[in-house]
Every structure is written in C-alpha cells, then in structure tokens.
Coordinates of C-alpha atoms and ligand atoms in Angstrom, one line a residue:
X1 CA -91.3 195.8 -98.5
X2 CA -92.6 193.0 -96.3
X3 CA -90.9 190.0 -97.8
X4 CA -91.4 186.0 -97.1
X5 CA -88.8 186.4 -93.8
X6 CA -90.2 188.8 -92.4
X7 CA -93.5 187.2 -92.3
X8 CA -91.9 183.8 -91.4
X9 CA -90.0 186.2 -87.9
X10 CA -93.4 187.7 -87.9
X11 CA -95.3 184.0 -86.9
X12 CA -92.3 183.2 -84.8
X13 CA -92.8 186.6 -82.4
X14 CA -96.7 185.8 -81.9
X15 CA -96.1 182.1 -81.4
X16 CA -94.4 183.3 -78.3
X17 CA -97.7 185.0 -76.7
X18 CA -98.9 181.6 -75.2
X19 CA -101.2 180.7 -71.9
X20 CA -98.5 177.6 -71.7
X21 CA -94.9 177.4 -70.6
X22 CA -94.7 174.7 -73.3
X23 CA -95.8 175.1 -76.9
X24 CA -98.5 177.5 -78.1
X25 CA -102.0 178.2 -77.0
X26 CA -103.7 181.5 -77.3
X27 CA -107.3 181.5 -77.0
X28 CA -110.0 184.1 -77.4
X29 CA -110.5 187.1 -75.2
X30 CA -107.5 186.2 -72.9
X31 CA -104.2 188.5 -72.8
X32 CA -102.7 186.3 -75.3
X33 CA -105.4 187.4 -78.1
X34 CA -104.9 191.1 -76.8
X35 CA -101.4 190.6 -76.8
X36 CA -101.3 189.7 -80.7
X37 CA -104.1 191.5 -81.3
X38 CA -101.6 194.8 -80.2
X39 CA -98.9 193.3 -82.4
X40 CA -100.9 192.8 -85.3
X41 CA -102.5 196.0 -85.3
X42 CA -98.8 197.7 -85.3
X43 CA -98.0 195.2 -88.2
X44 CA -101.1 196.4 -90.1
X45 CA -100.4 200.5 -89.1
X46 CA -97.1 200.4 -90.3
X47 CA -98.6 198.4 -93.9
X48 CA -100.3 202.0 -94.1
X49 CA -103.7 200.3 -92.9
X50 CA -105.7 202.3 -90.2
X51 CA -106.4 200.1 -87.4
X52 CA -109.2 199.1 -84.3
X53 CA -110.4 196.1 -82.5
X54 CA -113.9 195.3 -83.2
X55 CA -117.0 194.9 -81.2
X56 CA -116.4 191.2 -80.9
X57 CA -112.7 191.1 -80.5
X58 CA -111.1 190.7 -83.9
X59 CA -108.2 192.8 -84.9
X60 CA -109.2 194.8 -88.5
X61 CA -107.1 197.0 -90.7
X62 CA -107.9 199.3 -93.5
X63 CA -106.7 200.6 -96.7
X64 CA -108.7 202.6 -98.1
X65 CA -109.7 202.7 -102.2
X66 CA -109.0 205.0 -104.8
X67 CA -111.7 206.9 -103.2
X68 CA -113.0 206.7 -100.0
X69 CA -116.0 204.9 -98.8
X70 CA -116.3 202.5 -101.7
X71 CA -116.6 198.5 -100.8
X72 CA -114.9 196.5 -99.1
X73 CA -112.6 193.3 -99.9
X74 CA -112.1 191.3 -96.8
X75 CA -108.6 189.7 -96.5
X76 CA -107.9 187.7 -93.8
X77 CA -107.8 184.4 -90.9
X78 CA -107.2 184.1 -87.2
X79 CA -104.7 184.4 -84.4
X80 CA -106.1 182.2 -82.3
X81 CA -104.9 178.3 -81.5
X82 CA -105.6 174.8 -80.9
X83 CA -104.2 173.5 -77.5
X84 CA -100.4 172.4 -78.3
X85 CA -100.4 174.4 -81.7
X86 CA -97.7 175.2 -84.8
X87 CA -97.1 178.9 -85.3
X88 CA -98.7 179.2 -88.8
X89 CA -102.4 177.7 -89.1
X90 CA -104.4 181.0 -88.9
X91 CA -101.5 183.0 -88.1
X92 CA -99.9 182.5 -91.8
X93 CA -103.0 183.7 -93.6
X94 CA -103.0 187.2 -91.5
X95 CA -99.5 187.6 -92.3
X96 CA -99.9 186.9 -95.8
X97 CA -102.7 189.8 -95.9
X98 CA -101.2 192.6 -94.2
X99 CA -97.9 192.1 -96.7
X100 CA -100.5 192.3 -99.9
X101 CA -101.9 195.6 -98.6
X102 CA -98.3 196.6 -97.3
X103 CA -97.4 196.3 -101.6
X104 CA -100.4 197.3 -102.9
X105 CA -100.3 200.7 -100.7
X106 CA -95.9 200.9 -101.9
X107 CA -97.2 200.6 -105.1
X108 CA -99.9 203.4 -104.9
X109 CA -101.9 200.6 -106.6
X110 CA -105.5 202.0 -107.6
X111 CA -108.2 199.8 -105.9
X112 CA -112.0 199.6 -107.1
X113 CA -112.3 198.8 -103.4
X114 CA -111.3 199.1 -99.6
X115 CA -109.3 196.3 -98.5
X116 CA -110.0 195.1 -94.6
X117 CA -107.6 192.6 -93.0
X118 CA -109.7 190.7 -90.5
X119 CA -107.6 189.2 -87.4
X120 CA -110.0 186.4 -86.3
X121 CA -110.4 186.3 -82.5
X122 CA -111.4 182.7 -82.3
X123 CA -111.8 180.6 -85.2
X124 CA -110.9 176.9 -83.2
X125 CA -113.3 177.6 -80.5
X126 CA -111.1 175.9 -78.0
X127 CA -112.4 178.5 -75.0
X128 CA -116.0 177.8 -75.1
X129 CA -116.4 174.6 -77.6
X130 CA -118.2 176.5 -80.0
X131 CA -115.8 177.9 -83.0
X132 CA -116.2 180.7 -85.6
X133 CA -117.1 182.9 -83.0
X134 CA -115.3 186.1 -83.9
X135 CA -116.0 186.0 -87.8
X136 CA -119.4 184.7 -87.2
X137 CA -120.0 188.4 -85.3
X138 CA -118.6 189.8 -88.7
X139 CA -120.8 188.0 -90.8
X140 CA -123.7 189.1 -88.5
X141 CA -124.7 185.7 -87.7
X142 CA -124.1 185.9 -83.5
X143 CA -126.2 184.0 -81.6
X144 CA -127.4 185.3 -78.1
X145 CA -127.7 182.3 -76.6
X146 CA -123.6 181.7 -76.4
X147 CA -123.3 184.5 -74.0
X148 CA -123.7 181.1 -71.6
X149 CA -121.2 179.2 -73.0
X150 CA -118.4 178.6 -70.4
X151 CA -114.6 177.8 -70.5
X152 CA -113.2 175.3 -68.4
X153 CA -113.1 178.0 -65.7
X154 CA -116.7 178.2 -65.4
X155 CA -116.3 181.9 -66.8
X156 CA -119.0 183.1 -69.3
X157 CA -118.7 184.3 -72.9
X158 CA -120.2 187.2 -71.4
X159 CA -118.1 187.7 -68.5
X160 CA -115.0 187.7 -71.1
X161 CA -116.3 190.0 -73.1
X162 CA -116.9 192.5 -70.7
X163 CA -113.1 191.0 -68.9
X164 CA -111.4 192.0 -72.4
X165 CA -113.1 195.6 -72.6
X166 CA -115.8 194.6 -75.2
X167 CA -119.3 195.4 -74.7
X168 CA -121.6 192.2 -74.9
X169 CA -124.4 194.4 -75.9
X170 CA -122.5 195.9 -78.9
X171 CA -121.3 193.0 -80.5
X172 CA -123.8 193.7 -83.7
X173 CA -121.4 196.5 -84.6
X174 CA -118.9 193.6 -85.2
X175 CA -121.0 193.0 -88.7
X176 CA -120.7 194.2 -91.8
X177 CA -124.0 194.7 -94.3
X178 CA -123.5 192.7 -97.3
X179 CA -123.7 195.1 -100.0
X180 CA -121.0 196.9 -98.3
X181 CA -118.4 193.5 -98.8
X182 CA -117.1 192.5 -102.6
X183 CA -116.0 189.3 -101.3
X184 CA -113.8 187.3 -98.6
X185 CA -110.2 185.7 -99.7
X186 CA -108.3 183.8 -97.2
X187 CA -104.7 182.4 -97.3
X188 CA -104.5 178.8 -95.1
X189 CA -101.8 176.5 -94.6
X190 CA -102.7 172.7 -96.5
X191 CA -103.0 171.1 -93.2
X192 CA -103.1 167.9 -95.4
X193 CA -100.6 165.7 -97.6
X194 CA -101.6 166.4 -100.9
X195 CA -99.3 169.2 -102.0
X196 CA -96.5 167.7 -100.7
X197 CA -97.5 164.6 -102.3
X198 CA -98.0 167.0 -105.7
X199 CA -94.9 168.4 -104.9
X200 CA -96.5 171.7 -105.6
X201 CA -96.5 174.8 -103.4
X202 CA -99.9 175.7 -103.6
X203 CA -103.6 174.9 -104.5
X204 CA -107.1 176.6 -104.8
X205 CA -109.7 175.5 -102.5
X206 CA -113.2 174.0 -104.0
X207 CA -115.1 173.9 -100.8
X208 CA -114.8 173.2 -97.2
X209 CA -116.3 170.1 -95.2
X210 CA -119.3 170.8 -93.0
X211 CA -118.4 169.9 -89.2
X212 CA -120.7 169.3 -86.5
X213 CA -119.2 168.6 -82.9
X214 CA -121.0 167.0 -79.9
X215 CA -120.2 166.8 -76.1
X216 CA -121.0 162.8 -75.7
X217 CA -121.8 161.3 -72.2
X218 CA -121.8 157.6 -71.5
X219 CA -123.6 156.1 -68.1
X220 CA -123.3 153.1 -66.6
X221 CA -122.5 151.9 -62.9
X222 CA -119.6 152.3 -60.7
X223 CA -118.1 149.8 -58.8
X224 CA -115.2 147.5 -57.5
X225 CA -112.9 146.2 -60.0
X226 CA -112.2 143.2 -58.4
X227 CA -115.8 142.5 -56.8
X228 CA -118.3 142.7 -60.0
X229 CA -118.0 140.0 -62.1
X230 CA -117.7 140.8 -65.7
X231 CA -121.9 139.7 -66.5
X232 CA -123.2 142.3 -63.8
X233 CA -120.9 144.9 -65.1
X234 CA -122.2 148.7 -66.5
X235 CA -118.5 149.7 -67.8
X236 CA -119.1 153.0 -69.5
X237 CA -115.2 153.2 -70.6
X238 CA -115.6 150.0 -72.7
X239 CA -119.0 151.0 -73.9
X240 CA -117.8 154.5 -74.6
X241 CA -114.3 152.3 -76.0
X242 CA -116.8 150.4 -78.8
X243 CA -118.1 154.0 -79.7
X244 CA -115.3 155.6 -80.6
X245 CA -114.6 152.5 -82.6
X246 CA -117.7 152.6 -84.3
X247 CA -117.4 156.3 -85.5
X248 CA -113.7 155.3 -86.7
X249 CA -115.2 152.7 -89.3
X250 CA -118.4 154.2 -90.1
X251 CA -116.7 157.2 -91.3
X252 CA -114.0 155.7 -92.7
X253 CA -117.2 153.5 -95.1
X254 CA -118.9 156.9 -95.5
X255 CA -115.9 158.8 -96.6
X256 CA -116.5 161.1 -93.9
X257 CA -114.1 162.1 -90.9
X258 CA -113.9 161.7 -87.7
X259 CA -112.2 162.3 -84.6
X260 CA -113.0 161.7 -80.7
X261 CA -110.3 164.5 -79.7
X262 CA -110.7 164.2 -75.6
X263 CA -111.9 161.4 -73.1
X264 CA -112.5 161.3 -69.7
X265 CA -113.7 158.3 -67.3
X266 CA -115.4 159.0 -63.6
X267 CA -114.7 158.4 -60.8
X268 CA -111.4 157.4 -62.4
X269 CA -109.8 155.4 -59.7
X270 CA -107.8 152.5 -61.2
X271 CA -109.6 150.0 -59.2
X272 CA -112.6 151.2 -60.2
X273 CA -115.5 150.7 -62.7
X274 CA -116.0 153.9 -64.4
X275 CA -119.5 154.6 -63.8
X276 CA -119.5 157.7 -66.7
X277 CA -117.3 158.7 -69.4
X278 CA -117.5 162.3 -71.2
X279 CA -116.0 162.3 -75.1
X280 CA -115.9 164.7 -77.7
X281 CA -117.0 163.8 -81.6
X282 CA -115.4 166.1 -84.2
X283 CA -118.0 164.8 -87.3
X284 CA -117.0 166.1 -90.8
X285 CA -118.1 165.4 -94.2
X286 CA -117.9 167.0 -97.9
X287 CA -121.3 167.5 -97.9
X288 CA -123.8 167.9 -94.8
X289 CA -125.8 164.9 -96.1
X290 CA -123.2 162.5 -95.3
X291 CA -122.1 163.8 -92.5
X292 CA -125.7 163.8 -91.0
X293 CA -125.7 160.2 -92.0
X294 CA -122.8 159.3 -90.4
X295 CA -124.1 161.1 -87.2
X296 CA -127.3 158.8 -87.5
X297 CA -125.5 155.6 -87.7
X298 CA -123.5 156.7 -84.8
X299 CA -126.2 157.0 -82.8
X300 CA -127.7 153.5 -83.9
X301 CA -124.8 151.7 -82.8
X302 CA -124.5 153.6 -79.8
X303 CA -127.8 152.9 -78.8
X304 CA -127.2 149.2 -79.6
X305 CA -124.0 149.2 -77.4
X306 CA -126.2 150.7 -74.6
X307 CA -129.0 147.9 -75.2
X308 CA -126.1 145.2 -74.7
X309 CA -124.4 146.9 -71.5
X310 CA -127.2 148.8 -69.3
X311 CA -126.0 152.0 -70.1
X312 CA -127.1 155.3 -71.2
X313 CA -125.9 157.2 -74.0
X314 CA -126.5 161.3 -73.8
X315 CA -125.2 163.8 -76.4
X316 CA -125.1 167.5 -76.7
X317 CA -124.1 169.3 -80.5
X318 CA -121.7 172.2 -79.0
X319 CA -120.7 173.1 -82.6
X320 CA -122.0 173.3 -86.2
X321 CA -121.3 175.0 -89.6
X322 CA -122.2 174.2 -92.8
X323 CA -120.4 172.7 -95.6
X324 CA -119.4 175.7 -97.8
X325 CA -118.1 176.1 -101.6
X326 CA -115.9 178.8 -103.0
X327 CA -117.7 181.4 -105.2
X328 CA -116.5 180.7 -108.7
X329 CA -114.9 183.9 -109.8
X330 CA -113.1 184.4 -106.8
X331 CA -111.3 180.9 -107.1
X332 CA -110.9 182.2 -110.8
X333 CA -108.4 185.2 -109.3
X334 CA -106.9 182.9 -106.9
X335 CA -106.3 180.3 -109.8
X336 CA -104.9 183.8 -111.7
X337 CA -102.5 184.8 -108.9
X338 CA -101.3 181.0 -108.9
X339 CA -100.7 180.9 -112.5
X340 CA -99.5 184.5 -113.0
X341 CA -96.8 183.2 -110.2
X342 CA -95.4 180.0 -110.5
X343 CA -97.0 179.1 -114.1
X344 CA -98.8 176.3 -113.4
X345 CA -101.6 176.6 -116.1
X346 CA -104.0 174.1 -114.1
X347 CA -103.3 174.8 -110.1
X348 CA -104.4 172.1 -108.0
X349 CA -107.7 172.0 -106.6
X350 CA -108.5 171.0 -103.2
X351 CA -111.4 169.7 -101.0
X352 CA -110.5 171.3 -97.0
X353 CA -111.7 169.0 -94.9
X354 CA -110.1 171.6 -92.2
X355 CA -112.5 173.8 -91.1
X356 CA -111.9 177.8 -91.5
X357 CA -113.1 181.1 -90.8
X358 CA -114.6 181.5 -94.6
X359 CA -117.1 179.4 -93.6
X360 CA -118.9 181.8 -91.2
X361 CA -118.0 184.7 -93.3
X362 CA -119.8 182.6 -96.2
X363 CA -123.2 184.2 -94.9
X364 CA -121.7 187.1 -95.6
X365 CA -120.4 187.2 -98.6
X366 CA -118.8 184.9 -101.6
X367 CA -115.3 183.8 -100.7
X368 CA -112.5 181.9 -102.2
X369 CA -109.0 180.7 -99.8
X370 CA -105.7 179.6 -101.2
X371 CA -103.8 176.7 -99.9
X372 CA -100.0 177.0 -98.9
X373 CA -98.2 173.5 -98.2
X374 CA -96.9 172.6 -94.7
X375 CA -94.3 170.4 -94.8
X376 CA -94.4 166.9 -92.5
X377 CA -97.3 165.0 -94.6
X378 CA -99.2 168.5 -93.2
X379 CA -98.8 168.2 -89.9
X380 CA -101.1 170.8 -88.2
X381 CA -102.2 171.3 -84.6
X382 CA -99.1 170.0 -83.4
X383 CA -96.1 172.3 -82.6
X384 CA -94.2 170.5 -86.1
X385 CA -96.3 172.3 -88.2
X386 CA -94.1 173.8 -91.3
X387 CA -93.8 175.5 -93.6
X388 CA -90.7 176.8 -96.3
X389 CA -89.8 180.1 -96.8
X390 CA -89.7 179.6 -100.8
X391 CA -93.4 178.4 -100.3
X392 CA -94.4 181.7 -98.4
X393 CA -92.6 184.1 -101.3
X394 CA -94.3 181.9 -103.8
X395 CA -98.0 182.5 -101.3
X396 CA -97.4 186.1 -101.0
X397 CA -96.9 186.6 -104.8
X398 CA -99.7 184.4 -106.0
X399 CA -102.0 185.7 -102.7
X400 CA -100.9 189.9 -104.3
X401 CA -101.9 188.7 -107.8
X402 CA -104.9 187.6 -106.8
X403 CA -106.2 190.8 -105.4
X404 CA -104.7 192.5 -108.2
X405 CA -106.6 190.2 -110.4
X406 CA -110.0 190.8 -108.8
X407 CA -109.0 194.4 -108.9
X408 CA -108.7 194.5 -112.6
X409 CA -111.8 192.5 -113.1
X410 CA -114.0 194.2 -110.5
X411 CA -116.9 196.1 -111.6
X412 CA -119.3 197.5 -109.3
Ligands
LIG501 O1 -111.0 172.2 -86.7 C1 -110.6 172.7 -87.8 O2 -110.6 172.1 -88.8 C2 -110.0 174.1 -87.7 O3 -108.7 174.0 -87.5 N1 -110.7 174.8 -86.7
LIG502 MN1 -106.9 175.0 -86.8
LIG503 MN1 -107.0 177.5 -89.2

C-alpha cells in the first residue's frame, strides 16, 4: 500500500526532471512534462489504473467502477511548475490521488463510479503566460486563438503541440461531456499561513479568488543620464516604479491581491534613461467585482502618472479565470474525510487566494479541493516549500474518506 513516504520519495524523484541545473522548473509540452508524465503514468498502472496521455497533454488514469462505463469522478492537480519551484504544489495533490485509487482498488472497494486521475499539463501557465491550459481542454473550454501564444523562444502553442506528438487539431478529444463527470476533487498544498497558524493539518476550501493577469508597457523617452535635467525627463522606470506602488496600496485598501512578478527597463544601460519598461500584474480578488475594481483604479492612477511624466501607459490581459466556489456536497465529503480522520468536528475553512486547476474544471463540473499545510508560514513557489510526513498520512486518509464518502452518498 502506497503510504505517506512513498508519496513524499515519489515528489522528490519528479522534482528532479527540471529544465534548470538549479531548483525546479518543468513547464508544459517540454521533455520535463513527458518525462513525469512517463513516471506518473507507471505510478498510476501499478495503482491498478489504466493509463494514456490526452489530446492536450495531461497524464490520466482509470479505475474503472463496479461496472463498466458508469461516470466518472475526476481526482486530481498538475505536474507542472512555477520558475524556481518546491516539489509539492501540484505535484502533492497527484500523489495524493493515485494512492486513493491505489487503496480503493486493494480494497476491492465497490464504486458507484469510475475514478480518473487527471495529471495537469500546465496549470501555472509559465510557457505561454496564459494558465489552466491543460484542464481548461478537459473542461472543454479551449480557446483557438492560443494556438499563437508564444514562449520566450518565439515557439508557438501550436508548434509544441505538434513538437510533443499531440495533434493541435484533436485537442477537443481532451474534454469530457458533463453528464459523463460526478464531480472534480482536488488535494492542494495551503500555500498560505493559516493552518500553521491553526496548528491544524488540514482545511476545506470555500472558493478560490478570481485572477486576471496583464502584460503592462510603460513609454517614455530615452536618453543621457547625466545630460537631461530632471523637468525634461520621460523616465518610464520611475513612472512604471509609482505603478507598482500604486497597485500595492490599492489592493491592499480593496482587500484584493497583488503582485508585479517581473520587470524589465529598455535600453537598460546604466547611464541611461529607460525609454520603456515591460511589467507583469498578477490581480486577484475573492470575488471578480473587486478585483475588476481594483484593475479600474489601477488604471486611473496609471493614467494620472502618465499625465504628470509624458508617458504612455499600454496593457495587454494575458490571463483570466473566474472567481470560483466549491459545490456544497462535495465540501460536505471533504469536511467527512476530515472529520472521519483526525476528528475535528468543525474543519477549518479556507478562502484560496492561490489559483488552481478546479477552477477551469469548474465549467465542467461541481468540485470541492482539500487543503494540506506547508510548513514555513506556507512558503510556495520557492524551492522551501514543505510539507510533514504526519500531515501527508493525515491528507491521504482524510483525501480516501472523502471518496469513500461521496461513494456512499452517491446516487445517480
Ligand atoms: O498562481 C497561482 O496562484 C497558481 O499557483 N497558479
Ligand atoms: Mn502554483
Ligand atoms: Mn498549484
């Protein structure tokens, strides 16, 4: 039986398929994600699952139900990482899944349903800026007009697909027809403070923040640093500087979140005034509304800044997906596995402000996630990210009475 150190030796061996000497980063459709992909599907085979890669990428095993061909319960998160990652955000959650099926199947458990274990391909979107991409073609909700998207290569969406073996014209076969799914559960490390601030192990998840990302572009005028006296200057770095300011405190008033994640000045000579400045805004909020409030002040401001200086402020949305909440009776069997597990008669509840692959499979089907704490005030998308092994048995339990609880409670 798959027990919590296995899985914890299981996150260690993929966190070594990495594009990078140093630390982890394995992005979608490169021989990284096959690489795991391969791994993972060996994982799943020997958990009794049958296995194949999907049209767009994703790694899928399946137990079949008492009988075949009944629906489908969709277990599952995503291999792929953030630039600089930890070994367990994504990578935990698909772990935890094929070691429920792996008991449920030693236990010759009878299942009202199939059970799929979905191996997101690309749930950070760190290749082509746009995330979700892999459970978004299993929802059915691909959008043709990514096959442009480029990485910092210049190569295509398209040209990857067709690089990795896939077929860009199949990727429709990725989806699944609602009536076919019963639902969508999803094991996620915290990647927040609050359970180890509860001191409790884990927590059910309410909802998930909507996120909207933008490519920003600030213009102003090049010149000599020494020659241009400060009242002639365009500088788009300390416009660009008062921006990223500004969307600290404005989202910080709104109870929002967010983050400019990269930055970069041109022509970026030290003796010289930068003339543009590309940024990146990570927006997030609780609900959409707040977030597109935010976004509106932001732009305000931005455009006062620009009024002030001479310059010119240009933004692009590379990313959005909307704020999502957890179907009620499936947070009522993740609240049962919790309770059946450690207890706890009340689990704690938790607002992600993390974004995650349930909310693309949300236009799918209902869905509910548990939350397993990382250790280090959460630290996530950093290579410190940790977790315990007492907190994974604990996971794996509560994750297997879950299923077993939506099992018993299922009715067609
Ligand atoms: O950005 C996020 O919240 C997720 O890790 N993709
Ligand atoms: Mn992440
Ligand atoms: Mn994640």
């Amino acid at each position: 039986m798959i027990d919590a150190k296995t899985i914890l030796n299981r996150c260690d061996a993929l966190a070594n398929q990495s594009s990078t000497r140093t630390g982890i980063e394995r992005v979608y459709l490169s021989p990284e994600h096959a690489a795991v992909n391969l791994q993972a599907g060996h994982w799943m085979q020997e958990a009794g699952m049958t296995t194949w890669m999907d049209a767009a990428g994703n790694q899928r095993g399946r137990l079949e139900g008492a009988t075949p061909g009944l629906p489908t319960l969709l277990l599952g998160s995503h291999l792929d990482t953030v630039p600089n990652a930890g070994r367990f955000d994504g990578i935990l959650g698909v772990m935890l899944a094929i070691a429920v099926v792996d008991r449920l199947r030693e236990s010759d458990a009878t299942l009202p349903f199939a059970i799929d274990v979905l191996a997101f391909g690309d749930e950070e979107g760190t290749r082509f800026g746009t995330a979700l991409l892999g459970s978004r073609a299993v929802a059915g909700t691909w959008d043709d007009q990514w096959w442009t998207l480029a990485d910092k290569s210049g190569t295509t969406l398209r040209e990857a697909f067709v690089e990795f073996g896939l077929d860009p014209a199949k990727v429709g076969d990725a989806a699944y027809r609602s009536d076919d799914v019963v639902g969508y559960l999803e094991a996620h490390i915290e990647q927040g403070p609050y359970l180890e601030e509860a001191d409790l192990p884990l927590a059910v998840v309410s909802s998930i923040a909507g996120a909207r990302r933008f490519a920003l572009t600030m213009t102003g005028e090049a010149g000599h640093a020494g020659g241009v006296p400060f009242h002639r200057r365009h500088d788009a770095l300390a416009g660009a500087s008062e921006v990223v300011l500004a969307v600290e405190q404005l989202a910080r008033e709104a109870g929002a979140i967010a983050t400019v994640g990269r930055l970069q000045a041109f022509p970026g000579g030290v003796n010289v005034i930068p003339g543009r400045v590309e940024f990146s805004l990570d927006l997030r909020a609780e609900t959409d509304d707040v977030r597109d409030a935010v976004w509106a002040q932001i732009q305000d401001v931005a455009a006062e800044i620009c009024t002030r200086r001479g310059l010119a402020f240009a933004d692009e949305q590379t990313h959005g997906a909307p704020a999502v909440v957890a179907a009620p009776h499936l947070r009522d069997v993740i609240r049962a596995g919790i309770t059946a597990t450690t207890g706890e008669p009340d689990p704690m509840v938790l607002f992600s402000k993390a974004g995650h692959d349930a909310m693309a499979v949300a236009d799918l089907t209902d869905w509910a996630m548990l939350f397993i704490r990382n250790g280090r005030g959460g630290i996530s998308h950093h290579p410190d990210e940790t977790v315990t092994e007492a907190d994974v048995a604990v996971a794996l339990d509560a994750f297997e009475a879950a299923v077993r609880a939506y099992a018993a409670t299922y009715a067609a």
